[in-house]
C-alpha positions as a Python dict, from the first residue, in 0.01 Angstrom:
ca = {
    (1, 'M'): (0, 0, 0),
    (2, 'K'): (376, 9, 22),
    (3, 'G'): (532, -223, 280),
    (4, 'L'): (213, -406, 376),
    (5, 'R'): (107, -635, 92),
    (6, 'R'): (-66, -970, 78),
    (7, 'R'): (132, -1286, 150),
    (8, 'A'): (92, -1419, -202),
    (9, 'Q'): (281, -1116, -332),
    (10, 'V'): (552, -1109, -71),
    (11, 'I'): (825, -1363, -148),
    (12, 'P'): (913, -1272, -511),
    (13, 'T'): (915, -899, -441),
    (14, 'L'): (1059, -902, -92),
    (15, 'L'): (1404, -1029, -184),
    (16, 'A'): (1444, -758, -446),
    (17, 'A'): (1317, -497, -205),
    (18, 'I'): (1566, -599, 62),
    (19, 'A'): (1853, -580, -186),
    (20, 'L'): (1739, -238, -306),
    (21, 'L'): (1696, -103, 45),
    (22, 'G'): (2035, -238, 139),
    (23, 'S'): (2200, -43, -142),
    (24, 'L'): (2003, 276, -87),
    (25, 'F'): (2000, 275, 291),
    (26, 'A'): (2373, 279, 350),
    (27, 'C'): (2719, 205, 224),
    (28, 'T'): (2998, 25, 406),
    (29, 'G'): (3145, 229, 691),
    (30, 'E'): (2934, 537, 620),
    (31, 'S'): (2709, 729, 858),
    (32, 'A'): (2389, 916, 796),
    (33, 'T'): (2110, 1093, 980),
    (34, 'P'): (1781, 958, 838),
    (35, 'G'): (1576, 1129, 1109),
    (36, 'D'): (1662, 1275, 1445),
    (37, 'V'): (1936, 1022, 1531),
    (38, 'P'): (2266, 956, 1349),
    (39, 'V'): (2312, 604, 1218),
    (40, 'Q'): (2631, 413, 1143),
    (41, 'I'): (2632, 127, 891),
    (42, 'M'): (2918, -119, 861),
    (43, 'D'): (2988, -448, 687),
    (44, 'S'): (3193, -689, 894),
    (45, 'A'): (3274, -1041, 772),
    (46, 'G'): (2966, -1040, 553),
    (47, 'V'): (2735, -908, 826),
    (48, 'R'): (2558, -574, 783),
    (49, 'I'): (2557, -388, 1119),
    (50, 'V'): (2327, -88, 1156),
    (51, 'T'): (2378, 118, 1472),
    (52, 'Y'): (2154, 408, 1573),
    (53, 'E'): (2323, 654, 1811),
    (54, 'G'): (2012, 678, 2027),
    (55, 'T'): (1648, 580, 1984),
    (56, 'P'): (1486, 740, 1677),
    (57, 'A'): (1164, 926, 1758),
    (58, 'T'): (1026, 849, 1412),
    (59, 'V'): (656, 801, 1350),
    (60, 'A'): (587, 519, 1104),
    (61, 'P'): (454, 625, 761),
    (62, 'F'): (139, 418, 821),
    (63, 'H'): (-121, 398, 1097),
    (64, 'L'): (-444, 223, 1186),
    (65, 'A'): (-771, 371, 1062),
    (66, 'P'): (-979, 541, 1333),
    (67, 'D'): (-1259, 284, 1311),
    (68, 'P'): (-1236, -93, 1259),
    (69, 'R'): (-1331, -258, 933),
    (70, 'Y'): (-1522, -514, 1136),
    (71, 'R'): (-1559, -645, 1489),
    (72, 'H'): (-1679, -993, 1581),
    (73, 'G'): (-1770, -1104, 1930),
    (74, 'A'): (-1976, -811, 2057),
    (75, 'N'): (-2304, -871, 1873),
    (76, 'A'): (-2589, -1121, 1903),
    (77, 'G'): (-2509, -1439, 1710),
    (78, 'D'): (-2133, -1378, 1720),
    (79, 'Y'): (-1891, -1640, 1847),
    (80, 'T'): (-1826, -1608, 2221),
    (81, 'F'): (-1451, -1579, 2258),
    (82, 'Q'): (-1289, -1680, 2586),
    (83, 'L'): (-914, -1651, 2527),
    (84, 'V'): (-787, -1590, 2174),
    (85, 'N'): (-416, -1666, 2156),
    (86, 'V'): (-329, -1670, 1783),
    (87, 'G'): (-487, -1566, 1454),
    (88, 'R'): (-417, -1491, 1088),
    (89, 'L'): (-578, -1300, 804),
    (90, 'F'): (-686, -1463, 480),
    (91, 'P'): (-619, -1278, 151),
    (92, 'D'): (-986, -1176, 122),
    (93, 'G'): (-988, -1008, 465),
    (94, 'G'): (-1145, -1299, 649),
    (95, 'A'): (-962, -1444, 946),
    (96, 'V'): (-892, -1765, 1131),
    (97, 'V'): (-833, -1751, 1507),
    (98, 'A'): (-769, -2004, 1780),
    (99, 'D'): (-949, -1980, 2112),
    (100, 'R'): (-721, -2152, 2363),
    (101, 'E'): (-981, -2171, 2638),
    (102, 'N'): (-1245, -2327, 2411),
    (103, 'S'): (-991, -2538, 2215),
    (104, 'E'): (-1157, -2432, 1891),
    (105, 'L'): (-1044, -2294, 1557),
    (106, 'V'): (-1284, -2028, 1429),
    (107, 'V'): (-1309, -1882, 1077),
    (108, 'L'): (-1459, -1535, 1026),
    (109, 'S'): (-1609, -1411, 699),
    (110, 'P'): (-1444, -1116, 515),
    (111, 'D'): (-1702, -875, 659),
    (112, 'G'): (-1682, -1027, 1006),
    (113, 'K'): (-2056, -1089, 1021),
    (114, 'T'): (-2053, -1469, 1024),
    (115, 'H'): (-1836, -1742, 1166),
    (116, 'E'): (-1788, -2117, 1158),
    (117, 'V'): (-1595, -2352, 1383),
    (118, 'L'): (-1335, -2525, 1168),
    (119, 'A'): (-1198, -2762, 1433),
    (120, 'R'): (-1233, -2839, 1803),
    (121, 'Q'): (-1102, -3075, 2065),
    (122, 'G'): (-1226, -3434, 2045),
    (123, 'E'): (-1399, -3409, 1707),
    (124, 'G'): (-1278, -3576, 1390),
    (125, 'P'): (-935, -3624, 1237),
    (126, 'G'): (-869, -3250, 1243),
    (127, 'E'): (-919, -3210, 1616),
    (128, 'L'): (-695, -2972, 1804),
    (129, 'I'): (-614, -2907, 2168),
    (130, 'Y'): (-352, -2635, 2193),
    (131, 'P'): (-261, -2447, 1874),
    (132, 'Y'): (12, -2193, 1953),
    (133, 'S'): (67, -2049, 1604),
    (134, 'M'): (-72, -2077, 1252),
    (135, 'F'): (28, -1994, 896),
    (136, 'V'): (-199, -1900, 606),
    (137, 'L'): (-78, -2056, 278),
    (138, 'G'): (-351, -1914, 55),
    (139, 'Q'): (-720, -1840, 51),
    (140, 'D'): (-897, -2084, 289),
    (141, 'S'): (-570, -2273, 345),
    (142, 'V'): (-414, -2269, 692),
    (143, 'L'): (-139, -2472, 859),
    (144, 'V'): (-184, -2524, 1235),
    (145, 'P'): (76, -2674, 1473),
    (146, 'D'): (-62, -2822, 1795),
    (147, 'N'): (159, -2850, 2103),
    (148, 'R'): (-39, -3119, 2284),
    (149, 'L'): (-84, -3342, 1979),
    (150, 'S'): (271, -3288, 1842),
    (151, 'R'): (141, -3254, 1491),
    (152, 'L'): (83, -3011, 1208),
    (153, 'T'): (-258, -3001, 1039),
    (154, 'L'): (-325, -2845, 699),
    (155, 'F'): (-684, -2729, 656),
    (156, 'V'): (-810, -2644, 308),
    (157, 'G'): (-1160, -2503, 314),
    (158, 'D'): (-1348, -2698, 578),
    (159, 'S'): (-1149, -3019, 524),
    (160, 'V'): (-828, -3170, 655),
    (161, 'A'): (-583, -3198, 366),
    (162, 'R'): (-282, -3334, 553),
    (163, 'I'): (-156, -3422, 900),
    (164, 'T'): (219, -3428, 968),
    (165, 'S'): (392, -3539, 1287),
    (166, 'L'): (615, -3288, 1462),
    (167, 'P'): (911, -3368, 1688),
    (168, 'R'): (780, -3499, 2021),
    (169, 'A'): (954, -3234, 2223),
    (170, 'A'): (708, -3001, 2392),
    (171, 'H'): (965, -2724, 2429),
    (172, 'L'): (1004, -2691, 2051),
    (173, 'G'): (759, -2484, 1850),
    (174, 'V'): (712, -2387, 1486),
    (175, 'A'): (823, -2026, 1448),
    (176, 'G'): (767, -1995, 1074),
    (177, 'I'): (826, -2126, 725),
    (178, 'G'): (1149, -2090, 528),
    (179, 'L'): (1176, -1969, 170),
    (180, 'S'): (1217, -2330, 54),
    (181, 'G'): (917, -2453, 251),
    (182, 'E'): (1105, -2600, 546),
    (183, 'L'): (973, -2543, 898),
    (184, 'L'): (1176, -2312, 1121),
    (185, 'L'): (1160, -2420, 1485),
    (186, 'K'): (1253, -2246, 1810),
    (187, 'N'): (1238, -2311, 2184),
    (188, 'R'): (901, -2211, 2327),
    (189, 'Y'): (1063, -2256, 2667),
    (190, 'P'): (1383, -2428, 2792),
    (191, 'A'): (1423, -2798, 2723),
    (192, 'V'): (1530, -2853, 3084),
    (193, 'Y'): (1468, -2614, 3371),
    (194, 'R'): (1751, -2582, 3619),
    (195, 'T'): (1866, -2317, 3861),
    (196, 'V'): (2118, -2079, 3709),
    (197, 'L'): (2287, -1766, 3839),
    (198, 'E'): (2137, -1426, 3767),
    (199, 'D'): (2383, -1346, 3489),
    (200, 'E'): (2349, -1689, 3323),
    (201, 'W'): (2099, -1801, 3061),
    (202, 'L'): (1945, -2133, 2967),
    (203, 'P'): (1994, -2197, 2595),
    (204, 'G'): (1740, -2224, 2317),
    (205, 'H'): (1795, -2358, 1967),
    (206, 'M'): (1701, -2257, 1615),
    (207, 'S'): (1627, -2568, 1409),
    (208, 'L'): (1507, -2678, 1068),
    (209, 'F'): (1250, -2955, 1038),
    (210, 'D'): (1194, -3152, 718),
    (211, 'T'): (832, -3269, 716),
    (212, 'E'): (905, -3529, 446),
    (213, 'T'): (1195, -3707, 617),
    (214, 'G'): (1139, -3609, 980),
    (215, 'A'): (1496, -3478, 1003),
    (216, 'L'): (1560, -3212, 1268),
    (217, 'D'): (1872, -3000, 1218),
    (218, 'T'): (1986, -2750, 1482),
    (219, 'V'): (2157, -2453, 1315),
    (220, 'A'): (2217, -2208, 1602),
    (221, 'S'): (2177, -2163, 1977),
    (222, 'Y'): (2076, -1852, 2167),
    (223, 'D'): (2011, -1714, 2516),
    (224, 'N'): (1651, -1818, 2591),
    (225, 'W'): (1570, -1804, 2964),
    (226, 'P'): (1749, -1597, 3231),
    (227, 'G'): (1866, -1686, 3576),
    (228, 'V'): (1692, -1568, 3894),
    (229, 'P'): (1819, -1297, 4132),
    (230, 'P'): (1938, -1432, 4469),
    (231, 'G'): (1664, -1474, 4728),
    (232, 'L'): (1373, -1468, 4481),
    (233, 'P'): (1169, -1763, 4344),
    (234, 'I'): (1133, -1582, 4011),
    (235, 'N'): (1234, -1259, 3843),
    (236, 'P'): (899, -1085, 3785),
    (237, 'I'): (1045, -844, 3528),
    (238, 'R'): (1272, -1094, 3359),
    (239, 'A'): (1401, -1040, 3009),
    (240, 'L'): (1356, -1321, 2756),
    (241, 'G'): (1533, -1444, 2447),
    (242, 'E'): (1279, -1475, 2164),
    (243, 'V'): (1287, -1601, 1806),
    (244, 'T'): (1042, -1510, 1533),
    (245, 'V'): (1059, -1563, 1156),
    (246, 'A'): (1059, -1274, 910),
    (247, 'A'): (1080, -1324, 534),
    (248, 'G'): (1217, -1675, 577),
    (249, 'H'): (1487, -1570, 825),
    (250, 'F'): (1527, -1641, 1194),
    (251, 'V'): (1506, -1314, 1388),
    (252, 'Y'): (1646, -1315, 1742),
    (253, 'T'): (1605, -1065, 2023),
    (254, 'R'): (1696, -1056, 2391),
    (255, 'S'): (1469, -805, 2557),
    (256, 'D'): (1738, -662, 2785),
    (257, 'R'): (1952, -577, 2481),
    (258, 'P'): (1873, -307, 2221),
    (259, 'E'): (1954, -538, 1932),
    (260, 'V'): (1779, -739, 1659),
    (261, 'T'): (1969, -1014, 1474),
    (262, 'W'): (1865, -1175, 1145),
    (263, 'R'): (2000, -1524, 1071),
    (264, 'R'): (1979, -1726, 751),
    (265, 'T'): (1832, -2074, 770),
    (266, 'D'): (2183, -2219, 791),
    (267, 'G'): (2233, -2026, 1115),
    (268, 'T'): (2476, -1764, 985),
    (269, 'V'): (2418, -1402, 1082),
    (270, 'E'): (2313, -1172, 799),
    (271, 'R'): (2218, -845, 967),
    (272, 'I'): (2223, -677, 1309),
    (273, 'V'): (2041, -361, 1415),
    (274, 'R'): (2138, -183, 1736),
    (275, 'W'): (2026, 134, 1909),
    (276, 'R'): (2108, 321, 2230),
    (277, 'P'): (1799, 368, 2450),
    (278, 'E'): (1771, 541, 2785),
    (279, 'P'): (1728, 281, 3061),
    (280, 'A'): (1376, 242, 3202),
    (281, 'L'): (1396, 161, 3573),
    (282, 'L'): (1124, -5, 3779),
    (283, 'T'): (953, 242, 4014),
    (284, 'E'): (686, 211, 4282),
    (285, 'E'): (449, 412, 4063),
    (286, 'L'): (476, 155, 3784),
    (287, 'L'): (371, -117, 4028),
    (288, 'E'): (31, 38, 4107),
    (289, 'P'): (-150, -119, 3807),
    (290, 'V'): (30, -449, 3870),
    (291, 'E'): (-102, -467, 4226),
    (292, 'A'): (-454, -380, 4111),
    (293, 'Y'): (-435, -646, 3839),
    (294, 'D'): (-310, -914, 4080),
    (295, 'R'): (-589, -833, 4323),
    (296, 'M'): (-851, -855, 4046),
    (297, 'M'): (-717, -1189, 3919),
    (298, 'G'): (-702, -1323, 4273),
    (299, 'R'): (-1070, -1247, 4330),
    (300, 'M'): (-1154, -1427, 4006),
    (301, 'N'): (-942, -1737, 4064),
    (302, 'Y'): (-907, -1793, 4440),
    (303, 'E'): (-1189, -1871, 4680),
    (304, 'V'): (-1024, -1721, 4985),
    (305, 'S'): (-1106, -1454, 5239),
    (306, 'D'): (-1019, -1091, 5171),
    (307, 'A'): (-746, -1109, 5434),
    (308, 'R'): (-588, -1417, 5277),
    (309, 'L'): (-616, -1266, 4931),
    (310, 'E'): (-431, -957, 5049),
    (311, 'E'): (-155, -1176, 5193),
    (312, 'L'): (-115, -1350, 4857),
    (313, 'V'): (-113, -1021, 4666),
    (314, 'Q'): (149, -865, 4892),
    (315, 'E'): (366, -1176, 4875),
    (316, 'G'): (369, -1151, 4497),
    (317, 'M'): (429, -776, 4508),
    (318, 'S'): (729, -828, 4737),
    (319, 'W'): (904, -997, 4445),
    (320, 'Y'): (844, -688, 4231),
    (321, 'R'): (957, -451, 4506),
    (322, 'A'): (1281, -646, 4537),
    (323, 'M'): (1350, -535, 4179),
    (324, 'L'): (1285, -161, 4234),
    (325, 'G'): (1549, 52, 4065),
    (326, 'R'): (1651, -222, 3825),
    (327, 'P'): (1618, -191, 3446),
    (328, 'M'): (1302, -329, 3292),
    (329, 'P'): (1297, -515, 2960),
    (330, 'L'): (1321, -286, 2659),
    (331, 'F'): (1031, -445, 2468),
    (332, 'G'): (783, -731, 2467),
    (333, 'T'): (766, -1038, 2242),
    (334, 'P'): (845, -941, 1879),
    (335, 'F'): (658, -1061, 1572),
    (336, 'A'): (690, -1011, 1196),
    (337, 'D'): (439, -895, 937),
    (338, 'A'): (389, -1039, 590),
    (339, 'D'): (657, -811, 443),
    (340, 'G'): (927, -914, 686),
    (341, 'N'): (908, -601, 902),
    (342, 'V'): (983, -676, 1268),
    (343, 'W'): (744, -528, 1527),
    (344, 'L'): (871, -467, 1881),
    (345, 'P'): (586, -416, 2131),
    (346, 'S'): (640, -182, 2423),
    (347, 'Y'): (706, -368, 2748),
    (348, 'R'): (410, -404, 2985),
    (349, 'M'): (386, -588, 3316),
    (350, 'T'): (9, -640, 3289),
    (351, 'Y'): (-154, -766, 2968),
    (352, 'P'): (197, -793, 2817),
    (353, 'E'): (71, -876, 2468),
    (354, 'E'): (-95, -532, 2440),
    (355, 'G'): (220, -346, 2347),
    (356, 'S'): (128, -8, 2200),
    (357, 'P'): (318, 175, 2070),
    (358, 'Y'): (498, -76, 1849),
    (359, 'T'): (840, -2, 1699),
    (360, 'V'): (869, -129, 1340),
    (361, 'I'): (1202, -214, 1175),
    (362, 'S'): (1231, -312, 808),
    (363, 'P'): (1411, -625, 675),
    (364, 'A'): (1695, -396, 565),
    (365, 'G'): (1738, -261, 917),
    (366, 'E'): (1565, 72, 858),
    (367, 'W'): (1389, 215, 1163),
    (368, 'L'): (1040, 277, 1020),
    (369, 'G'): (903, 426, 1341),
    (370, 'Q'): (627, 373, 1594),
    (371, 'V'): (267, 266, 1542),
    (372, 'E'): (-7, 339, 1797),
    (373, 'T'): (-300, 103, 1848),
    (374, 'P'): (-624, 150, 2043),
    (375, 'P'): (-623, 80, 2418),
    (376, 'R'): (-679, -285, 2519),
    (377, 'F'): (-585, -402, 2169),
    (378, 'R'): (-345, -690, 2094),
    (379, 'I'): (-211, -745, 1742),
    (380, 'L'): (-232, -1098, 1599),
    (381, 'D'): (-139, -1041, 1233),
    (382, 'V'): (-45, -766, 987),
    (383, 'T'): (-83, -830, 614),
    (384, 'G'): (-255, -703, 300),
    (385, 'G'): (-306, -355, 442),
    (386, 'L'): (-499, -497, 738),
    (387, 'V'): (-429, -553, 1107),
    (388, 'L'): (-600, -839, 1291),
    (389, 'G'): (-620, -822, 1667),
    (390, 'V'): (-809, -883, 1989),
    (391, 'L'): (-993, -603, 2167),
    (392, 'R'): (-1092, -623, 2535),
    (393, 'D'): (-1384, -426, 2674),
    (394, 'D'): (-1407, -290, 3029),
    (395, 'M'): (-1521, -632, 3154),
    (396, 'D'): (-1231, -812, 2979),
    (397, 'V'): (-1469, -963, 2721),
    (398, 'Q'): (-1280, -1029, 2398),
    (399, 'S'): (-1373, -944, 2039),
    (400, 'V'): (-1176, -1006, 1722),
    (401, 'V'): (-1122, -683, 1530),
    (402, 'V'): (-976, -594, 1189),
    (403, 'Y'): (-843, -246, 1112),
    (404, 'E'): (-731, -106, 779),
    (405, 'V'): (-382, 41, 758),
    (406, 'V'): (-368, 397, 626),
    (407, 'G'): (-68, 556, 454),
    (408, 'G'): (270, 406, 380),
}
């Protein structure tokens, strides 16, 4: 289907597609109305700037099928997932997922009926402790960075093909792979925490890492972590500066700004997309599910009396109430699909990874529209006409689910 192909097909066709879209989508200094919102496109010092005069209410030309292709974790004999944090699809529709709580890497068959544990903590040369991302290089070939072990492991089939050391800096993480095979790194959190004013930000860095030589080259800095409002220990609705990788480019967002910036691997800016949303302010009504969630988590994690639990809940809620009337972040943590489209999840204060509806923007800066997902569903990967994700039931039990993408 158009726009959602397999990874093996992406790189040679994607560059041509971006060039074609760039020529068709707009010309320098011209404006257009592709949907319900006018758009202005300009070239400035070699940077394409696309500005939407509002927030397009476009529905994406593709959607998830009504029923999943398969679901693993809900049937007898399935793997018992505790906390899935990352996952990727293989070209044949199978999947590999990491369970952070179990410290295991699990491979699912293309029909989702069987599974095998590929790696776990404390076993063999391919052991893992905390994988925070992964990258499929081909059928049965997956590259897994591990934060605790500061290394990158390449699994081919059920064997370890290569282990490469990563920079021993826990704040750095592998965000993606460049078009020339270099690793693109970002800050997973600030290198040094320090108190900063509310309108100040701790920096993060975009870097290139050469696995052959061990050279680490910083190419750009960005706003990563915000300051804290006066009188509060934290900002409970803080915006964040995030970096993902799309089609071999760094993609930067700051969730209090309606803007997405694409950077080349040398750090130079290539494209910026902006829009003009209505501000979403924090209200007491929006805090109701947050309070219920905090109370539920407190009962699960704290062995205290009901009275003490209520004190803890209300203390935490006081931080939220101090922010009433302030703008909330515009979106959650972005990610990219195999075609370089950038997905912006809707902002949520509870279960923040479950961000339906998702706004999808193409590599050329075209606003493709919004995609709805089922309730309690968190997307892990989008490629080959499939969407891999995690589905929670009413008891918060997790299953890994694959949906087909329809249309487009």
